[in-house]
Coordinates of C-alpha atoms and ligand atoms in Angstrom, one line a residue:
X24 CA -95.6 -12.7 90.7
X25 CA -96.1 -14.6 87.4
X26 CA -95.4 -18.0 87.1
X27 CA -92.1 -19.7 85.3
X28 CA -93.0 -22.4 82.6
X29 CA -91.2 -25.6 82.9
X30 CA -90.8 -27.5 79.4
X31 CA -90.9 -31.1 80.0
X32 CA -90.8 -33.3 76.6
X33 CA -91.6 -37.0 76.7
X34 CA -94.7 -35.9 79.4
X35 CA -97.3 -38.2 78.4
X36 CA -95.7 -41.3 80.4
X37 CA -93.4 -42.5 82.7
X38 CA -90.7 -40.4 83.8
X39 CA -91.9 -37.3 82.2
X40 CA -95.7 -37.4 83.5
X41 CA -93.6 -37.6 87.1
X42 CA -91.6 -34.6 86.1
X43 CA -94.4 -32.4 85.4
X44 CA -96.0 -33.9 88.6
X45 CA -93.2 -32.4 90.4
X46 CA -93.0 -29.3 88.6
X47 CA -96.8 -28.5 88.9
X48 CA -96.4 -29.1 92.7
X49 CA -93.7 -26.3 92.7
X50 CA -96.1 -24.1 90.9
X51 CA -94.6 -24.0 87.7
X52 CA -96.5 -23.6 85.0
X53 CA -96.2 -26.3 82.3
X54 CA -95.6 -27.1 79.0
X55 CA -96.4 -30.8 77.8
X56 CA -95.0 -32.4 74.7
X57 CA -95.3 -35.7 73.2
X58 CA -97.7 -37.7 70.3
X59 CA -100.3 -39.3 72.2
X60 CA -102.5 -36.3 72.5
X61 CA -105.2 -37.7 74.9
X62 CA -102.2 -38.8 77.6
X63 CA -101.2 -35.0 77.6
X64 CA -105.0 -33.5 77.7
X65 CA -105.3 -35.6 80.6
X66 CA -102.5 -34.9 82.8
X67 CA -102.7 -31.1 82.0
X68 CA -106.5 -31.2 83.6
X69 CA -105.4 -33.2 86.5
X70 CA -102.5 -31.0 87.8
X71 CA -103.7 -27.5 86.6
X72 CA -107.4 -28.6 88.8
X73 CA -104.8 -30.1 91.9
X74 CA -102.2 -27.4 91.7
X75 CA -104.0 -23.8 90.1
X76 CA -101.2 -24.0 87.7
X77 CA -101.7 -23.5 83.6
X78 CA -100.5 -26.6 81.6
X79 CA -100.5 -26.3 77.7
X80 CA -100.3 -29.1 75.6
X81 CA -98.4 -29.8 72.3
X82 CA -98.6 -33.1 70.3
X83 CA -95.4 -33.0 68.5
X84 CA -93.2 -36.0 67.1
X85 CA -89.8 -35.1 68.0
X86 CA -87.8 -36.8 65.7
X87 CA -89.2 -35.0 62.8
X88 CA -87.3 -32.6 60.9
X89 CA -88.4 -29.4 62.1
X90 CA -90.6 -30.0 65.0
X91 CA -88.0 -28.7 67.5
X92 CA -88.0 -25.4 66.1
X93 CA -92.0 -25.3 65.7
X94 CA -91.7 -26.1 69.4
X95 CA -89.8 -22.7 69.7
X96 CA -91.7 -20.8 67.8
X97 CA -95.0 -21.6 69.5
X98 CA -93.4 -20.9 73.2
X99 CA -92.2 -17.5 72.0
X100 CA -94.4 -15.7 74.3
X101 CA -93.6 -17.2 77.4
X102 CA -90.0 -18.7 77.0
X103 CA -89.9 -21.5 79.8
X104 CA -87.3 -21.3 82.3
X105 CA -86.8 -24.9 82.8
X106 CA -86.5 -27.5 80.2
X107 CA -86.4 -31.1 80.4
X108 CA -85.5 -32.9 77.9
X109 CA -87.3 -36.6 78.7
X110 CA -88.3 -38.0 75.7
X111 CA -86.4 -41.0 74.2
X112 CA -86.7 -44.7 73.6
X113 CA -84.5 -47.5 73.2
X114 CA -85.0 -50.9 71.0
X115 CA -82.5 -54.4 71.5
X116 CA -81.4 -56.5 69.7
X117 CA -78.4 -57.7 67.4
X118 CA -77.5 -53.9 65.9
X119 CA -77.3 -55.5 62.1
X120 CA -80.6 -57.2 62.8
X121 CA -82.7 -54.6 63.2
X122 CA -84.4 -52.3 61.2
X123 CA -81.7 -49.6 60.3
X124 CA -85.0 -46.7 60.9
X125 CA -85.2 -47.7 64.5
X126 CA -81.7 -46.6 64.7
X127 CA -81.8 -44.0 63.0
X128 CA -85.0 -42.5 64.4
X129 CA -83.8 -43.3 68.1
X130 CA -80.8 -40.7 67.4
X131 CA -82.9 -38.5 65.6
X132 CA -85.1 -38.2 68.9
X133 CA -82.4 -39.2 71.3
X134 CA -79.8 -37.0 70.4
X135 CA -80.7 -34.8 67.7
X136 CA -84.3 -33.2 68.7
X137 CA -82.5 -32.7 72.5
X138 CA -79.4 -31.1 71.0
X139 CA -81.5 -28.5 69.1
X140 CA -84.3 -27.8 71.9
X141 CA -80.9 -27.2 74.1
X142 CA -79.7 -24.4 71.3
X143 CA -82.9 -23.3 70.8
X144 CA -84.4 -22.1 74.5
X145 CA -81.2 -22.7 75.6
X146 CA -79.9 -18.9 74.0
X147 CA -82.7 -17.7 75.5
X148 CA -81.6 -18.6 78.4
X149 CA -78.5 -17.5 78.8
X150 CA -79.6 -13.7 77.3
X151 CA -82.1 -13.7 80.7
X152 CA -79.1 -15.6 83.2
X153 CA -81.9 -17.6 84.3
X154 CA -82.6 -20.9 83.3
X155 CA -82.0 -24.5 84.3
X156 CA -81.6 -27.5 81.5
X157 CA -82.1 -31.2 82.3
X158 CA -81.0 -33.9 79.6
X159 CA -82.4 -37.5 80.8
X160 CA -79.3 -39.8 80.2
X161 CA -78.8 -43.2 81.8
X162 CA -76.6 -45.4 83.2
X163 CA -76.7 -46.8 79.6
X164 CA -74.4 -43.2 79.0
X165 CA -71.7 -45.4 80.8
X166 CA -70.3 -47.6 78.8
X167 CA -70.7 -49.5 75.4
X168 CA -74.7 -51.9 75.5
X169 CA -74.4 -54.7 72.9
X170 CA -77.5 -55.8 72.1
X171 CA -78.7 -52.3 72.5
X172 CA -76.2 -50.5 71.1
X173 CA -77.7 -47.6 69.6
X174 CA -79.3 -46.8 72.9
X175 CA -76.3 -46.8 75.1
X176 CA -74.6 -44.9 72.3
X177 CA -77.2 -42.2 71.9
X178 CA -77.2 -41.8 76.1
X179 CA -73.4 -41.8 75.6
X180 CA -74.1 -38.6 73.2
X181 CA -76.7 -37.0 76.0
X182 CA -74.0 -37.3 78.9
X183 CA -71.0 -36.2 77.2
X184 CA -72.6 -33.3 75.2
X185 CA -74.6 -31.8 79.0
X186 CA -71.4 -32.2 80.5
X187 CA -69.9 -30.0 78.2
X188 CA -72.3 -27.4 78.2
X189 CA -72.6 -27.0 81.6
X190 CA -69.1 -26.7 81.3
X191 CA -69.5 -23.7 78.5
X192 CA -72.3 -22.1 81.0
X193 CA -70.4 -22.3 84.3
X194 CA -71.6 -18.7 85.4
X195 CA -73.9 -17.6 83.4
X196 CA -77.1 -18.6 85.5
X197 CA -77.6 -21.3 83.6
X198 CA -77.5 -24.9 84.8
X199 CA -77.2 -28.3 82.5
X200 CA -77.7 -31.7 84.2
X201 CA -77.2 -34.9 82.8
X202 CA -79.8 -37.2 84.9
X203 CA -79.0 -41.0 84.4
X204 CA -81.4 -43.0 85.9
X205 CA -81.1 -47.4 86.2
X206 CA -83.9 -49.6 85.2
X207 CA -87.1 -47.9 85.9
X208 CA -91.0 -49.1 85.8
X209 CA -92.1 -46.8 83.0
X210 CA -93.3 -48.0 78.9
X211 CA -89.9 -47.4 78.9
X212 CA -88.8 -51.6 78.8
X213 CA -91.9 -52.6 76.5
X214 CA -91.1 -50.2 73.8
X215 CA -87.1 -51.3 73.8
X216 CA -88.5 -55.3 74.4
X217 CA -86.1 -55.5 77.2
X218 CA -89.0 -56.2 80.3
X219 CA -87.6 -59.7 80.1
X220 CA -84.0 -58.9 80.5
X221 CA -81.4 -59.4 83.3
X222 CA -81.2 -56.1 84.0
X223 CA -85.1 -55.8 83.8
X224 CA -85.3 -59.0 86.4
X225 CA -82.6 -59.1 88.6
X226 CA -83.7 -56.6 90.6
X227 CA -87.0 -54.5 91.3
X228 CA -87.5 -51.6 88.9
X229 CA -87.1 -48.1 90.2
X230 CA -90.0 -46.6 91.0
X231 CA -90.4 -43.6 88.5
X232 CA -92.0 -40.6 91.1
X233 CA -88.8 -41.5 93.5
X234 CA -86.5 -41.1 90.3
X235 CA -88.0 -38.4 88.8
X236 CA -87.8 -36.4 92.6
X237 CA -84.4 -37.3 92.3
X238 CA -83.6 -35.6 89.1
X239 CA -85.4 -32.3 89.2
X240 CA -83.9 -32.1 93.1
X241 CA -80.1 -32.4 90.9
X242 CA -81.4 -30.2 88.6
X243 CA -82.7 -27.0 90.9
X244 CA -79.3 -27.4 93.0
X245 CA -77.2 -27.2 89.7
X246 CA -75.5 -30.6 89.4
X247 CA -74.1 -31.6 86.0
X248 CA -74.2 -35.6 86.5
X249 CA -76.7 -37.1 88.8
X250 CA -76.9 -40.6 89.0
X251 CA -80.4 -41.8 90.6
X252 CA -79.4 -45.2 93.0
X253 CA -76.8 -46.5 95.2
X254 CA -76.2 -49.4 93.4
X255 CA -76.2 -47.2 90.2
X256 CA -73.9 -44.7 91.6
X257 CA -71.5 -48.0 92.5
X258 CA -72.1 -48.9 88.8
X259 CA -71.1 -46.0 87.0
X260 CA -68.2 -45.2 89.2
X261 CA -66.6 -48.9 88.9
X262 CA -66.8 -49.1 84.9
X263 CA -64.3 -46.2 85.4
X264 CA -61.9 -48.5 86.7
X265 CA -62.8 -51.6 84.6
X266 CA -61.5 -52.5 81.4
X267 CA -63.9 -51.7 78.7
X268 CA -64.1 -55.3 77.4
X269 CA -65.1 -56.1 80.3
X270 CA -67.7 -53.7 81.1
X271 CA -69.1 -54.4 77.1
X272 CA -69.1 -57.9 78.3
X273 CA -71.4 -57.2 81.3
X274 CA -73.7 -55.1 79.6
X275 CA -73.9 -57.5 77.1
X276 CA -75.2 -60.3 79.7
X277 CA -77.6 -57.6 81.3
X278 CA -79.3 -56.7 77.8
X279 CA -80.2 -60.7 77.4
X280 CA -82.9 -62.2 78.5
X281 CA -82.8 -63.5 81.9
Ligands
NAP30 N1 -87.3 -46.4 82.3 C1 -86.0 -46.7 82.4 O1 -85.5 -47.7 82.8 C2 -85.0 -45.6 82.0 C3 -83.7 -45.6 82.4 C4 -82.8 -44.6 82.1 C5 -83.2 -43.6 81.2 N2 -84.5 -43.6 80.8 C6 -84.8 -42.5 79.9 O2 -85.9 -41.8 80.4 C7 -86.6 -41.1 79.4 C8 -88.1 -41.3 79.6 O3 -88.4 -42.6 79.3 P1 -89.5 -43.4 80.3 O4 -88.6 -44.4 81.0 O5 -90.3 -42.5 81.0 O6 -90.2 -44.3 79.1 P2 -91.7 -44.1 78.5 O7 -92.7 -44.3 79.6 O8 -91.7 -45.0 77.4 O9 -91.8 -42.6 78.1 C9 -91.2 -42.1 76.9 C10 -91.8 -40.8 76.5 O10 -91.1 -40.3 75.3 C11 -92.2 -39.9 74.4 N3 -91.7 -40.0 73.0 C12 -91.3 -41.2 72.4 N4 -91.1 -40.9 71.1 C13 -91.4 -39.6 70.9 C14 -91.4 -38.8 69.8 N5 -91.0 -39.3 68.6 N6 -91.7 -37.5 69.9 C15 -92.1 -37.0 71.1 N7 -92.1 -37.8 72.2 C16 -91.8 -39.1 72.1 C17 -93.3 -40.8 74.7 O11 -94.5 -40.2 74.4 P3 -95.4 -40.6 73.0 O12 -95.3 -42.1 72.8 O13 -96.8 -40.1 73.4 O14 -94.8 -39.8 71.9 C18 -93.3 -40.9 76.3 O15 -93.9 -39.7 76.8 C19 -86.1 -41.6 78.1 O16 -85.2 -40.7 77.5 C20 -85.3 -42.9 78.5 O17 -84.3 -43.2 77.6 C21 -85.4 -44.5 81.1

């Protein structure tokens, strides 16, 4: 029987190198997508020589206008069957004091390039009843971040908007989770300078092949929300009950250096 590609963006670090780890071990075939060309080349040798799978590269920047559907185009022959959206990054800081194209392009790859891959192999999907989507959100998806507010605004965007289309494809063999991982050892806290932070410091890192297990474990049995981490699950389910000042006030303290 032939193989089923699993489309994992964000794949040449952290979380999205574990995904395809994952994936490859379930005999998927793979489809790799990020800039740093070398990073992809390298994983794609490593798990198609461990696991007899095929892994195809693509150096894309996500955030450009265009590149989702260029993405598309090139997968036409072999539409993948899972896709998992894991690119992003997050920056920190005082919102008016940083550049406004950091903002801009953290939505554009956050929020926008998901939001179209979704509609794109998403269709797909549904014509075939057969696919399973996986958004990675955060804890950040919670609640309001000051001092990273873009971030936790743009995860905001990625929970609410998988909820609802799971929602829309309730039936049609077609799955949408919203993965929201805590603080995680990945590039992840370098490229958003928060490695010094509370949150960051206060407590050990998740490590990312456990969270990453995690997720594509939610993902194959259909959840829409899965929230990696007791102490995360805690989290999430007591901002519900808090008043938002307050929860805007603990983030706040989190975001800061520790
Ligand atoms: N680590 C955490 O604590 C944590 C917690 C909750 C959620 N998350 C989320 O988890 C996801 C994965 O992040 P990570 O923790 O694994 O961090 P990471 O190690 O920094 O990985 C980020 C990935 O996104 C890719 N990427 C960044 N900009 C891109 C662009 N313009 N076009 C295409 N790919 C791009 C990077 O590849 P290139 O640089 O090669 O393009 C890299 O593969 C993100 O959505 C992040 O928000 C992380």
């Amino acid at each position: 029987m032939a193989r089923k590609v699993a489309l994992i963006t964000g794949a040449s670090s952290g979380l999205g190198v574990e995904f395809a780890r994952v994936a490859a071990r379930e005999k998927f075939d793979l489809v790799l997508v990020a800039r740093r060309l070398p990073q992809l080349t390298a994983l794609a040798q490593e798990l198609s020589s461990a696991h007899g799978i095929e892994a195809r590269v693509i150096a894309s920047d996500l955030s450009r206008i265009g590149a989702p559907q260029e993405l598309f185009d090139a997968l036409q022959a072999r539409p993948p069957s899972i896709l998992i959206n894991c690119a992003g990054f997050g920056d920190s800081g005082a919102f008016l004091d940083l550049p406004l194209a950091s903002a801009t392009g953290m939505l554009e790859l956050n929020c926008r390039a998901l939001l179209e891959l979704c509609w794109l192999f998403g269709r797909g999907m549904r014509d075939r009843k057969e696919g399973r989507i996986m958004n990675i959100a955060s804890t950040a998806a919670f609640q309001p971040g000051p001092f990273m507010a873009t971030y936790y605004a743009s995860k905001s965007f990625v929970l609410s908007f998988s909820e609802a289309l799971a929602h829309e494809l309730r039936g049609s063999g077609v799955t949408v989770t919203a993965h929201c991982p805590g603080a995680t050892a990945t590039g992840f806290a370098a490229t958003a300078g928060v490695a010094g932070s509370r949150l960051f410091q206060q407590q050990k890192p998740a490590d990312a092949a456990t969270v990453a297990l995690h997720g594509w474990r939610a993902m194959q049995a259909g959840k829409t929300v899965a929230v990696q981490g007791v102490m995360n699950k805690l989290g999430a389910f007591g901002v519900r009950l808090s008043p938002r000042k307050l929860v805007a006030g603990l983030a706040a303290h989190l975001n800061k250096p520790g």
